[in-house]
Protein backbone atom coordinates (compact mmCIF):
# COMPACT_ATOMS: atom_id res chain seq x y z
CA UNK A 1 0.00 0.00 0.00
CA UNK A 2 1.23 3.50 -0.82
CA UNK A 3 2.20 5.74 2.09
CA UNK A 4 -0.70 7.62 3.63
CA UNK A 5 -0.60 11.41 3.37
CA UNK A 6 -2.86 14.07 4.94
CA UNK A 7 -2.55 16.05 1.72
CA UNK A 8 -5.10 13.60 0.31
CA UNK A 9 -7.73 14.98 2.74
CA UNK A 10 -9.36 18.41 2.08
CA UNK A 11 -9.45 21.01 4.91
CA UNK A 12 -13.07 20.18 5.79
CA UNK A 13 -12.09 16.52 6.28
CA UNK A 14 -9.29 17.47 8.68
CA UNK A 15 -11.71 19.82 10.45
CA UNK A 16 -14.31 17.05 10.87
CA UNK A 17 -11.63 14.72 12.23
CA UNK A 18 -10.41 17.32 14.73
CA UNK A 19 -13.86 18.39 15.93
CA UNK A 20 -15.07 14.78 16.28
CA UNK A 21 -12.04 13.87 18.35
CA UNK A 22 -12.52 16.96 20.51
CA UNK A 23 -16.21 16.25 21.19
CA UNK A 24 -15.52 12.62 22.16
CA UNK A 25 -12.61 13.58 24.43
CA UNK A 26 -14.42 16.48 26.12
CA UNK A 27 -17.58 14.46 26.70
CA UNK A 28 -15.55 11.82 28.54
CA UNK A 29 -13.90 14.30 30.93
CA UNK A 30 -16.61 16.98 31.17
CA UNK A 31 -16.82 16.85 35.02
CA UNK A 32 -13.20 18.04 35.12
CA UNK A 33 -14.22 21.00 32.95
CA UNK A 34 -16.94 21.94 35.44
CA UNK A 35 -14.53 21.63 38.35
CA UNK A 36 -11.73 23.67 36.81
CA UNK A 37 -14.21 26.43 35.82
CA UNK A 38 -15.69 26.58 39.34
CA UNK A 39 -12.21 26.68 40.90
CA UNK A 40 -11.02 29.39 38.53
CA UNK A 41 -14.03 31.66 38.95
CA UNK A 42 -14.21 31.60 42.76
CA UNK A 43 -12.39 34.30 44.70
CA UNK A 44 -11.52 34.01 48.37
CA UNK A 45 -13.43 36.44 50.58
CA UNK A 46 -11.34 39.47 51.38
CA UNK A 47 -11.44 41.42 54.68
CA UNK A 48 -12.76 44.45 52.78
CA UNK A 49 -15.78 42.52 51.44
CA UNK A 50 -18.08 43.49 54.35
CA UNK A 51 -21.06 44.00 52.06
CA UNK A 52 -20.79 40.45 50.71
CA UNK A 53 -23.60 38.60 52.44
CA UNK A 54 -23.41 35.50 50.28
CA UNK A 55 -22.40 32.18 51.78
CA UNK A 56 -21.31 30.29 48.72
CA UNK A 57 -19.24 27.19 49.40
CA UNK A 58 -15.54 27.64 48.76
CA UNK A 59 -13.89 24.65 47.07
CA UNK A 60 -10.56 23.63 48.57
CA UNK A 61 -9.40 21.52 45.65
CA UNK A 62 -10.42 19.17 42.86
CA UNK A 63 -11.78 16.31 44.97
CA UNK A 64 -13.51 18.66 47.41
CA UNK A 65 -15.17 20.42 44.46
CA UNK A 66 -16.36 17.13 42.95
CA UNK A 67 -17.80 15.86 46.24
CA UNK A 68 -19.39 19.23 47.02
CA UNK A 69 -21.06 19.47 43.62
CA UNK A 70 -22.44 15.93 43.94
CA UNK A 71 -23.66 16.68 47.48
CA UNK A 72 -25.33 19.99 46.56
CA UNK A 73 -26.53 19.30 43.02
CA UNK A 74 -26.37 15.55 42.46
CA UNK A 75 -24.40 13.71 39.80
CA UNK A 76 -26.09 15.75 37.06
CA UNK A 77 -24.44 18.85 38.54
CA UNK A 78 -21.13 17.61 37.13
CA UNK A 79 -22.66 17.80 33.65
CA UNK A 80 -24.27 21.25 33.91
CA UNK A 81 -24.06 23.06 30.57
CA UNK A 82 -22.65 20.06 28.70
CA UNK A 83 -24.83 20.70 25.63
CA UNK A 84 -23.54 24.19 25.06
CA UNK A 85 -20.01 23.15 25.94
CA UNK A 86 -19.87 20.33 23.39
CA UNK A 87 -21.44 22.61 20.78
CA UNK A 88 -18.70 25.12 21.51
CA UNK A 89 -16.00 22.44 21.42
CA UNK A 90 -17.26 21.13 18.07
CA UNK A 91 -17.52 24.55 16.45
CA UNK A 92 -14.23 25.88 17.85
CA UNK A 93 -12.21 22.83 16.87
CA UNK A 94 -13.85 22.57 13.44
CA UNK A 95 -13.01 26.22 12.78
CA UNK A 96 -9.48 25.87 14.20
CA UNK A 97 -8.49 22.75 12.26
CA UNK A 98 -10.10 24.06 9.07
CA UNK A 99 -8.19 27.34 9.18
CA UNK A 100 -4.98 25.69 10.46
CA UNK A 101 -4.89 23.19 7.58
CA UNK A 102 -5.79 25.96 5.12
CA UNK A 103 -3.17 28.51 6.22
CA UNK A 104 -0.50 25.80 6.64
CA UNK A 105 -1.13 24.46 3.14
CA UNK A 106 -1.04 27.98 1.70
CA UNK A 107 2.22 28.72 3.50
CA UNK A 108 3.90 25.51 2.34
CA UNK A 109 2.74 25.92 -1.27
CA UNK A 110 3.02 29.70 -1.76
CA UNK A 111 5.75 30.89 0.59
CA UNK A 112 8.10 28.14 1.76
CA UNK A 113 7.96 26.00 -1.42
CA UNK A 114 10.29 23.32 -0.05
CA UNK A 115 10.10 19.89 1.55
CA UNK A 116 11.56 21.15 4.85
CA UNK A 117 9.40 21.28 7.96
CA UNK A 118 8.31 24.82 8.97
CA UNK A 119 10.31 26.33 11.83
CA UNK A 120 8.92 26.43 15.36
CA UNK A 121 8.24 30.17 15.02
CA UNK A 122 6.31 29.58 11.79
CA UNK A 123 4.27 26.74 13.32
CA UNK A 124 3.36 28.98 16.27
CA UNK A 125 2.41 31.83 13.93
CA UNK A 126 0.23 29.59 11.74
CA UNK A 127 -1.48 28.23 14.85
CA UNK A 128 -2.07 31.75 16.17
CA UNK A 129 -3.65 32.91 12.90
CA UNK A 130 -5.93 29.87 12.81
CA UNK A 131 -6.85 30.30 16.47
CA UNK A 132 -7.70 33.99 16.02
CA UNK A 133 -9.98 33.25 13.05
CA UNK A 134 -11.69 30.46 14.99
CA UNK A 135 -12.26 32.63 18.09
CA UNK A 136 -13.94 35.43 16.16
CA UNK A 137 -16.72 33.07 15.10
CA UNK A 138 -17.11 30.85 18.17
CA UNK A 139 -16.54 32.94 21.31
CA UNK A 140 -20.29 33.62 21.94
CA UNK A 141 -20.78 29.89 22.60
CA UNK A 142 -17.88 29.93 25.09
CA UNK A 143 -19.41 32.91 26.92
CA UNK A 144 -22.80 31.21 27.25
CA UNK A 145 -21.21 27.90 28.35
CA UNK A 146 -19.13 29.59 31.06
CA UNK A 147 -22.26 31.32 32.39
CA UNK A 148 -24.11 27.99 32.46
CA UNK A 149 -21.29 26.25 34.30
CA UNK A 150 -21.21 28.88 37.04
CA UNK A 151 -24.97 29.29 37.55
CA UNK A 152 -26.43 28.29 40.90
CA UNK A 153 -28.66 25.16 40.87
CA UNK A 154 -31.88 27.15 41.26
CA UNK A 155 -30.95 29.67 38.57
CA UNK A 156 -29.98 27.34 35.74
CA UNK A 157 -31.22 28.15 32.26
CA UNK A 158 -30.89 26.65 28.80
CA UNK A 159 -28.48 27.80 26.12
CA UNK A 160 -30.82 30.35 24.52
CA UNK A 161 -32.14 31.69 27.85
CA UNK A 162 -28.57 32.12 29.12
CA UNK A 163 -27.61 33.86 25.89
CA UNK A 164 -30.57 36.22 26.32
CA UNK A 165 -29.43 36.94 29.88
CA UNK A 166 -26.01 37.95 28.54
CA UNK A 167 -27.55 40.17 25.84
CA UNK A 168 -29.89 41.79 28.38
CA UNK A 169 -26.91 42.65 30.58
CA UNK A 170 -24.85 45.82 30.77
CA UNK A 171 -22.91 45.15 27.55
CA UNK A 172 -25.85 44.22 25.31
CA UNK A 173 -25.11 42.07 22.27
CA UNK A 174 -21.39 42.78 22.59
CA UNK A 175 -21.53 40.82 25.85
CA UNK A 176 -21.52 37.66 23.72
CA UNK A 177 -17.98 38.62 22.70
CA UNK A 178 -16.91 39.39 26.28
CA UNK A 179 -13.33 38.27 26.77
CA UNK A 180 -12.54 38.44 23.06
CA UNK A 181 -9.25 40.25 23.67
CA UNK A 182 -8.23 37.65 26.23
CA UNK A 183 -9.31 34.91 23.84
CA UNK A 184 -7.22 36.40 21.05
CA UNK A 185 -4.24 36.53 23.40
CA UNK A 186 -5.01 32.94 24.39
CA UNK A 187 -4.64 31.73 20.81
CA UNK A 188 -1.05 31.21 21.91
CA UNK A 189 -2.38 28.17 23.81
CA UNK A 190 -3.46 26.12 20.78
CA UNK A 191 -0.57 27.66 18.86
CA UNK A 192 1.89 26.31 21.46
CA UNK A 193 -0.05 23.03 21.64
CA UNK A 194 -0.05 22.24 17.93
CA UNK A 195 3.31 23.87 17.30
CA UNK A 196 4.83 21.66 20.02
CA UNK A 197 2.92 18.65 18.65
CA UNK A 198 4.35 19.15 15.17
CA UNK A 199 7.85 19.76 16.51
CA UNK A 200 7.80 16.75 18.86
CA UNK A 201 6.47 14.60 16.03
CA UNK A 202 9.28 15.70 13.73
CA UNK A 203 11.90 15.01 16.44
CA UNK A 204 10.55 11.68 17.74
CA UNK A 205 9.04 10.25 14.54
CA UNK A 206 10.75 12.08 11.65
CA UNK A 207 10.09 9.43 8.99
CA UNK A 208 6.51 8.56 9.93
CA UNK A 209 3.53 9.86 7.96
CA UNK A 210 1.02 8.29 10.37
CA UNK A 211 1.23 7.61 14.11
CA UNK A 212 0.05 4.72 16.24
CA UNK A 213 -2.75 5.51 18.70
CA UNK A 214 -0.51 5.58 21.80
CA UNK A 215 2.08 7.75 20.03
CA UNK A 216 -0.51 10.36 19.06
CA UNK A 217 -1.92 10.29 22.61
CA UNK A 218 1.54 10.85 24.13
CA UNK A 219 2.42 13.75 21.82
CA UNK A 220 -0.98 15.37 22.36
CA UNK A 221 -0.73 15.11 26.15
CA UNK A 222 2.82 16.48 26.33
CA UNK A 223 2.13 19.40 24.00
CA UNK A 224 -1.02 20.42 25.89
CA UNK A 225 0.72 20.28 29.27
CA UNK A 226 3.40 22.68 28.00
CA UNK A 227 0.79 25.09 26.63
CA UNK A 228 -1.37 25.02 29.79
CA UNK A 229 1.48 25.80 32.18
CA UNK A 230 2.55 28.71 29.98
CA UNK A 231 -0.91 30.27 29.68
CA UNK A 232 -2.75 29.38 32.92
CA UNK A 233 -2.97 32.99 34.26
CA UNK A 234 -4.64 34.08 31.02
CA UNK A 235 -7.02 31.12 31.17
CA UNK A 236 -8.08 32.08 34.71
CA UNK A 237 -8.54 35.73 33.65
CA UNK A 238 -10.65 34.74 30.64
CA UNK A 239 -12.98 32.63 32.84
CA UNK A 240 -13.32 35.58 35.22
CA UNK A 241 -14.27 37.88 32.35
CA UNK A 242 -16.93 35.55 30.93
CA UNK A 243 -18.59 34.53 34.20
CA UNK A 244 -20.74 36.64 36.50
CA UNK A 245 -18.68 39.14 38.53
CA UNK A 246 -17.91 38.06 42.11
CA UNK A 247 -20.33 39.37 44.83
CA UNK A 248 -17.71 41.81 46.15
CA UNK A 249 -17.97 43.82 42.91
CA UNK A 250 -21.73 44.31 43.42
CA UNK A 251 -22.59 43.21 39.87
CA UNK A 252 -19.93 45.38 38.19
CA UNK A 253 -18.35 43.29 35.40
CA UNK A 254 -14.64 43.26 34.68
CA UNK A 255 -13.55 45.30 31.67
CA UNK A 256 -10.26 43.58 30.80
CA UNK A 257 -8.33 40.44 31.65
CA UNK A 258 -5.65 42.64 33.26
CA UNK A 259 -8.32 43.95 35.64
CA UNK A 260 -9.30 40.38 36.53
CA UNK A 261 -5.67 39.42 37.18
CA UNK A 262 -5.13 42.49 39.38
CA UNK A 263 -8.29 41.69 41.36
CA UNK A 264 -7.17 38.09 41.94
CA UNK A 265 -3.61 39.02 42.94
CA UNK A 266 -4.89 41.61 45.45
CA UNK A 267 -7.08 39.02 47.20
CA UNK A 268 -5.20 35.76 46.75
CA UNK A 269 -1.65 36.62 45.78
CA UNK A 270 0.18 35.67 42.58
CA UNK A 271 -0.54 31.96 43.05
CA UNK A 272 -4.23 32.77 42.67
CA UNK A 273 -3.55 33.13 38.95
CA UNK A 274 -2.78 29.40 38.86
CA UNK A 275 -5.85 28.19 40.72
CA UNK A 276 -7.52 25.22 39.09
CA UNK A 277 -4.32 24.27 37.30
CA UNK A 278 -4.56 20.67 38.61
CA UNK A 279 -7.83 19.77 36.86
CA UNK A 280 -6.89 22.08 33.97
CA UNK A 281 -3.72 20.07 33.26
CA UNK A 282 -5.40 16.71 33.93
CA UNK A 283 -8.26 17.61 31.61
CA UNK A 284 -5.80 18.90 29.01
CA UNK A 285 -3.67 15.74 29.16
CA UNK A 286 -6.66 13.45 28.70
CA UNK A 287 -8.57 15.60 26.20
CA UNK A 288 -5.63 16.48 23.98
CA UNK A 289 -4.29 12.92 24.09
CA UNK A 290 -7.68 11.45 23.14
CA UNK A 291 -8.29 14.24 20.62
CA UNK A 292 -5.07 13.67 18.70
CA UNK A 293 -5.41 9.88 18.94
CA UNK A 294 -8.98 10.02 17.57
CA UNK A 295 -8.08 12.68 15.01
CA UNK A 296 -5.24 10.57 13.60
CA UNK A 297 -7.53 7.52 13.28
CA UNK A 298 -10.30 9.50 11.57
CA UNK A 299 -7.83 11.16 9.21
CA UNK A 300 -6.52 7.73 8.18
CA UNK A 301 -10.10 6.60 7.59
CA UNK A 302 -10.71 9.67 5.40
CA UNK A 303 -7.49 9.04 3.46
CA UNK A 304 -8.49 5.43 2.78
CA UNK A 305 -12.07 6.49 1.92
CA UNK A 306 -10.95 9.18 -0.55
CA UNK A 307 -8.36 6.80 -2.02
CA UNK A 308 -11.05 4.13 -2.47
CA UNK A 309 -13.39 6.67 -4.10
CA UNK A 310 -10.65 7.78 -6.49
CA UNK A 311 -9.89 4.17 -7.35
CA UNK A 312 -13.56 3.42 -8.01
CA UNK A 313 -13.90 6.57 -10.12
CA UNK A 314 -10.78 5.64 -12.08
CA UNK A 315 -12.10 2.11 -12.69
CA UNK A 316 -15.47 3.50 -13.83
CA UNK A 317 -13.77 5.94 -16.20
CA UNK A 318 -11.61 3.13 -17.58
CA UNK A 319 -14.72 0.99 -18.13
CA UNK A 320 -16.49 3.89 -19.86
CA UNK A 321 -13.42 4.58 -22.00
CA UNK A 322 -13.13 0.88 -22.91
CA UNK A 323 -16.85 0.72 -23.75
CA UNK A 324 -16.55 3.86 -25.86
CA UNK A 325 -13.52 2.42 -27.64
CA UNK A 326 -15.34 -0.88 -28.27
CA UNK A 327 -18.36 0.99 -29.64
CA UNK A 328 -16.11 3.08 -31.86
CA UNK A 329 -14.37 -0.08 -33.16
CA UNK A 330 -17.71 -1.74 -33.87
CA UNK A 331 -18.99 1.38 -35.62
CA UNK A 332 -15.80 1.58 -37.70
CA UNK A 333 -16.09 -2.11 -38.65
CA UNK A 334 -19.73 -1.69 -39.64
CA UNK A 335 -18.88 1.38 -41.73
CA UNK A 336 -16.05 -0.51 -43.41
CA UNK A 337 -18.32 -3.44 -44.25
CA UNK A 338 -20.99 -1.08 -45.58
CA UNK A 339 -18.50 0.64 -47.86
CA UNK A 340 -17.11 -2.63 -49.15
Coordinates of C-alpha atoms in Angstrom, one line a residue:
X1 CA 0.0 0.0 0.0
X2 CA 1.2 3.5 -0.8
X3 CA 2.2 5.7 2.1
X4 CA -0.7 7.6 3.6
X5 CA -0.6 11.4 3.4
X6 CA -2.9 14.1 4.9
X7 CA -2.6 16.1 1.7
X8 CA -5.1 13.6 0.3
X9 CA -7.7 15.0 2.7
X10 CA -9.4 18.4 2.1
X11 CA -9.5 21.0 4.9
X12 CA -13.1 20.2 5.8
X13 CA -12.1 16.5 6.3
X14 CA -9.3 17.5 8.7
X15 CA -11.7 19.8 10.5
X16 CA -14.3 17.1 10.9
X17 CA -11.6 14.7 12.2
X18 CA -10.4 17.3 14.7
X19 CA -13.9 18.4 15.9
X20 CA -15.1 14.8 16.3
X21 CA -12.0 13.9 18.4
X22 CA -12.5 17.0 20.5
X23 CA -16.2 16.2 21.2
X24 CA -15.5 12.6 22.2
X25 CA -12.6 13.6 24.4
X26 CA -14.4 16.5 26.1
X27 CA -17.6 14.5 26.7
X28 CA -15.6 11.8 28.5
X29 CA -13.9 14.3 30.9
X30 CA -16.6 17.0 31.2
X31 CA -16.8 16.8 35.0
X32 CA -13.2 18.0 35.1
X33 CA -14.2 21.0 32.9
X34 CA -16.9 21.9 35.4
X35 CA -14.5 21.6 38.4
X36 CA -11.7 23.7 36.8
X37 CA -14.2 26.4 35.8
X38 CA -15.7 26.6 39.3
X39 CA -12.2 26.7 40.9
X40 CA -11.0 29.4 38.5
X41 CA -14.0 31.7 39.0
X42 CA -14.2 31.6 42.8
X43 CA -12.4 34.3 44.7
X44 CA -11.5 34.0 48.4
X45 CA -13.4 36.4 50.6
X46 CA -11.3 39.5 51.4
X47 CA -11.4 41.4 54.7
X48 CA -12.8 44.5 52.8
X49 CA -15.8 42.5 51.4
X50 CA -18.1 43.5 54.3
X51 CA -21.1 44.0 52.1
X52 CA -20.8 40.4 50.7
X53 CA -23.6 38.6 52.4
X54 CA -23.4 35.5 50.3
X55 CA -22.4 32.2 51.8
X56 CA -21.3 30.3 48.7
X57 CA -19.2 27.2 49.4
X58 CA -15.5 27.6 48.8
X59 CA -13.9 24.6 47.1
X60 CA -10.6 23.6 48.6
X61 CA -9.4 21.5 45.7
X62 CA -10.4 19.2 42.9
X63 CA -11.8 16.3 45.0
X64 CA -13.5 18.7 47.4
X65 CA -15.2 20.4 44.5
X66 CA -16.4 17.1 42.9
X67 CA -17.8 15.9 46.2
X68 CA -19.4 19.2 47.0
X69 CA -21.1 19.5 43.6
X70 CA -22.4 15.9 43.9
X71 CA -23.7 16.7 47.5
X72 CA -25.3 20.0 46.6
X73 CA -26.5 19.3 43.0
X74 CA -26.4 15.5 42.5
X75 CA -24.4 13.7 39.8
X76 CA -26.1 15.8 37.1
X77 CA -24.4 18.9 38.5
X78 CA -21.1 17.6 37.1
X79 CA -22.7 17.8 33.6
X80 CA -24.3 21.3 33.9
X81 CA -24.1 23.1 30.6
X82 CA -22.7 20.1 28.7
X83 CA -24.8 20.7 25.6
X84 CA -23.5 24.2 25.1
X85 CA -20.0 23.1 25.9
X86 CA -19.9 20.3 23.4
X87 CA -21.4 22.6 20.8
X88 CA -18.7 25.1 21.5
X89 CA -16.0 22.4 21.4
X90 CA -17.3 21.1 18.1
X91 CA -17.5 24.6 16.4
X92 CA -14.2 25.9 17.9
X93 CA -12.2 22.8 16.9
X94 CA -13.8 22.6 13.4
X95 CA -13.0 26.2 12.8
X96 CA -9.5 25.9 14.2
X97 CA -8.5 22.8 12.3
X98 CA -10.1 24.1 9.1
X99 CA -8.2 27.3 9.2
X100 CA -5.0 25.7 10.5
X101 CA -4.9 23.2 7.6
X102 CA -5.8 26.0 5.1
X103 CA -3.2 28.5 6.2
X104 CA -0.5 25.8 6.6
X105 CA -1.1 24.5 3.1
X106 CA -1.0 28.0 1.7
X107 CA 2.2 28.7 3.5
X108 CA 3.9 25.5 2.3
X109 CA 2.7 25.9 -1.3
X110 CA 3.0 29.7 -1.8
X111 CA 5.8 30.9 0.6
X112 CA 8.1 28.1 1.8
X113 CA 8.0 26.0 -1.4
X114 CA 10.3 23.3 0.0
X115 CA 10.1 19.9 1.6
X116 CA 11.6 21.2 4.8
X117 CA 9.4 21.3 8.0
X118 CA 8.3 24.8 9.0
X119 CA 10.3 26.3 11.8
X120 CA 8.9 26.4 15.4
X121 CA 8.2 30.2 15.0
X122 CA 6.3 29.6 11.8
X123 CA 4.3 26.7 13.3
X124 CA 3.4 29.0 16.3
X125 CA 2.4 31.8 13.9
X126 CA 0.2 29.6 11.7
X127 CA -1.5 28.2 14.9
X128 CA -2.1 31.7 16.2
X129 CA -3.7 32.9 12.9
X130 CA -5.9 29.9 12.8
X131 CA -6.8 30.3 16.5
X132 CA -7.7 34.0 16.0
X133 CA -10.0 33.2 13.1
X134 CA -11.7 30.5 15.0
X135 CA -12.3 32.6 18.1
X136 CA -13.9 35.4 16.2
X137 CA -16.7 33.1 15.1
X138 CA -17.1 30.8 18.2
X139 CA -16.5 32.9 21.3
X140 CA -20.3 33.6 21.9
X141 CA -20.8 29.9 22.6
X142 CA -17.9 29.9 25.1
X143 CA -19.4 32.9 26.9
X144 CA -22.8 31.2 27.2
X145 CA -21.2 27.9 28.4
X146 CA -19.1 29.6 31.1
X147 CA -22.3 31.3 32.4
X148 CA -24.1 28.0 32.5
X149 CA -21.3 26.2 34.3
X150 CA -21.2 28.9 37.0
X151 CA -25.0 29.3 37.5
X152 CA -26.4 28.3 40.9
X153 CA -28.7 25.2 40.9
X154 CA -31.9 27.2 41.3
X155 CA -30.9 29.7 38.6
X156 CA -30.0 27.3 35.7
X157 CA -31.2 28.2 32.3
X158 CA -30.9 26.6 28.8
X159 CA -28.5 27.8 26.1
X160 CA -30.8 30.4 24.5
X161 CA -32.1 31.7 27.9
X162 CA -28.6 32.1 29.1
X163 CA -27.6 33.9 25.9
X164 CA -30.6 36.2 26.3
X165 CA -29.4 36.9 29.9
X166 CA -26.0 37.9 28.5
X167 CA -27.5 40.2 25.8
X168 CA -29.9 41.8 28.4
X169 CA -26.9 42.6 30.6
X170 CA -24.9 45.8 30.8
X171 CA -22.9 45.1 27.5
X172 CA -25.9 44.2 25.3
X173 CA -25.1 42.1 22.3
X174 CA -21.4 42.8 22.6
X175 CA -21.5 40.8 25.8
X176 CA -21.5 37.7 23.7
X177 CA -18.0 38.6 22.7
X178 CA -16.9 39.4 26.3
X179 CA -13.3 38.3 26.8
X180 CA -12.5 38.4 23.1
X181 CA -9.2 40.3 23.7
X182 CA -8.2 37.7 26.2
X183 CA -9.3 34.9 23.8
X184 CA -7.2 36.4 21.0
X185 CA -4.2 36.5 23.4
X186 CA -5.0 32.9 24.4
X187 CA -4.6 31.7 20.8
X188 CA -1.0 31.2 21.9
X189 CA -2.4 28.2 23.8
X190 CA -3.5 26.1 20.8
X191 CA -0.6 27.7 18.9
X192 CA 1.9 26.3 21.5
X193 CA -0.1 23.0 21.6
X194 CA -0.1 22.2 17.9
X195 CA 3.3 23.9 17.3
X196 CA 4.8 21.7 20.0
X197 CA 2.9 18.7 18.7
X198 CA 4.4 19.1 15.2
X199 CA 7.9 19.8 16.5
X200 CA 7.8 16.7 18.9
X201 CA 6.5 14.6 16.0
X202 CA 9.3 15.7 13.7
X203 CA 11.9 15.0 16.4
X204 CA 10.5 11.7 17.7
X205 CA 9.0 10.2 14.5
X206 CA 10.8 12.1 11.6
X207 CA 10.1 9.4 9.0
X208 CA 6.5 8.6 9.9
X209 CA 3.5 9.9 8.0
X210 CA 1.0 8.3 10.4
X211 CA 1.2 7.6 14.1
X212 CA 0.1 4.7 16.2
X213 CA -2.8 5.5 18.7
X214 CA -0.5 5.6 21.8
X215 CA 2.1 7.8 20.0
X216 CA -0.5 10.4 19.1
X217 CA -1.9 10.3 22.6
X218 CA 1.5 10.8 24.1
X219 CA 2.4 13.7 21.8
X220 CA -1.0 15.4 22.4
X221 CA -0.7 15.1 26.1
X222 CA 2.8 16.5 26.3
X223 CA 2.1 19.4 24.0
X224 CA -1.0 20.4 25.9
X225 CA 0.7 20.3 29.3
X226 CA 3.4 22.7 28.0
X227 CA 0.8 25.1 26.6
X228 CA -1.4 25.0 29.8
X229 CA 1.5 25.8 32.2
X230 CA 2.5 28.7 30.0
X231 CA -0.9 30.3 29.7
X232 CA -2.8 29.4 32.9
X233 CA -3.0 33.0 34.3
X234 CA -4.6 34.1 31.0
X235 CA -7.0 31.1 31.2
X236 CA -8.1 32.1 34.7
X237 CA -8.5 35.7 33.7
X238 CA -10.7 34.7 30.6
X239 CA -13.0 32.6 32.8
X240 CA -13.3 35.6 35.2
X241 CA -14.3 37.9 32.3
X242 CA -16.9 35.6 30.9
X243 CA -18.6 34.5 34.2
X244 CA -20.7 36.6 36.5
X245 CA -18.7 39.1 38.5
X246 CA -17.9 38.1 42.1
X247 CA -20.3 39.4 44.8
X248 CA -17.7 41.8 46.2
X249 CA -18.0 43.8 42.9
X250 CA -21.7 44.3 43.4
X251 CA -22.6 43.2 39.9
X252 CA -19.9 45.4 38.2
X253 CA -18.4 43.3 35.4
X254 CA -14.6 43.3 34.7
X255 CA -13.5 45.3 31.7
X256 CA -10.3 43.6 30.8
X257 CA -8.3 40.4 31.6
X258 CA -5.6 42.6 33.3
X259 CA -8.3 44.0 35.6
X260 CA -9.3 40.4 36.5
X261 CA -5.7 39.4 37.2
X262 CA -5.1 42.5 39.4
X263 CA -8.3 41.7 41.4
X264 CA -7.2 38.1 41.9
X265 CA -3.6 39.0 42.9
X266 CA -4.9 41.6 45.4
X267 CA -7.1 39.0 47.2
X268 CA -5.2 35.8 46.7
X269 CA -1.7 36.6 45.8
X270 CA 0.2 35.7 42.6
X271 CA -0.5 32.0 43.1
X272 CA -4.2 32.8 42.7
X273 CA -3.6 33.1 38.9
X274 CA -2.8 29.4 38.9
X275 CA -5.9 28.2 40.7
X276 CA -7.5 25.2 39.1
X277 CA -4.3 24.3 37.3
X278 CA -4.6 20.7 38.6
X279 CA -7.8 19.8 36.9
X280 CA -6.9 22.1 34.0
X281 CA -3.7 20.1 33.3
X282 CA -5.4 16.7 33.9
X283 CA -8.3 17.6 31.6
X284 CA -5.8 18.9 29.0
X285 CA -3.7 15.7 29.2
X286 CA -6.7 13.4 28.7
X287 CA -8.6 15.6 26.2
X288 CA -5.6 16.5 24.0
X289 CA -4.3 12.9 24.1
X290 CA -7.7 11.5 23.1
X291 CA -8.3 14.2 20.6
X292 CA -5.1 13.7 18.7
X293 CA -5.4 9.9 18.9
X294 CA -9.0 10.0 17.6
X295 CA -8.1 12.7 15.0
X296 CA -5.2 10.6 13.6
X297 CA -7.5 7.5 13.3
X298 CA -10.3 9.5 11.6
X299 CA -7.8 11.2 9.2
X300 CA -6.5 7.7 8.2
X301 CA -10.1 6.6 7.6
X302 CA -10.7 9.7 5.4
X303 CA -7.5 9.0 3.5
X304 CA -8.5 5.4 2.8
X305 CA -12.1 6.5 1.9
X306 CA -10.9 9.2 -0.5
X307 CA -8.4 6.8 -2.0
X308 CA -11.0 4.1 -2.5
X309 CA -13.4 6.7 -4.1
X310 CA -10.6 7.8 -6.5
X311 CA -9.9 4.2 -7.4
X312 CA -13.6 3.4 -8.0
X313 CA -13.9 6.6 -10.1
X314 CA -10.8 5.6 -12.1
X315 CA -12.1 2.1 -12.7
X316 CA -15.5 3.5 -13.8
X317 CA -13.8 5.9 -16.2
X318 CA -11.6 3.1 -17.6
X319 CA -14.7 1.0 -18.1
X320 CA -16.5 3.9 -19.9
X321 CA -13.4 4.6 -22.0
X322 CA -13.1 0.9 -22.9
X323 CA -16.9 0.7 -23.7
X324 CA -16.5 3.9 -25.9
X325 CA -13.5 2.4 -27.6
X326 CA -15.3 -0.9 -28.3
X327 CA -18.4 1.0 -29.6
X328 CA -16.1 3.1 -31.9
X329 CA -14.4 -0.1 -33.2
X330 CA -17.7 -1.7 -33.9
X331 CA -19.0 1.4 -35.6
X332 CA -15.8 1.6 -37.7
X333 CA -16.1 -2.1 -38.6
X334 CA -19.7 -1.7 -39.6
X335 CA -18.9 1.4 -41.7
X336 CA -16.1 -0.5 -43.4
X337 CA -18.3 -3.4 -44.2
X338 CA -21.0 -1.1 -45.6
X339 CA -18.5 0.6 -47.9
X340 CA -17.1 -2.6 -49.1

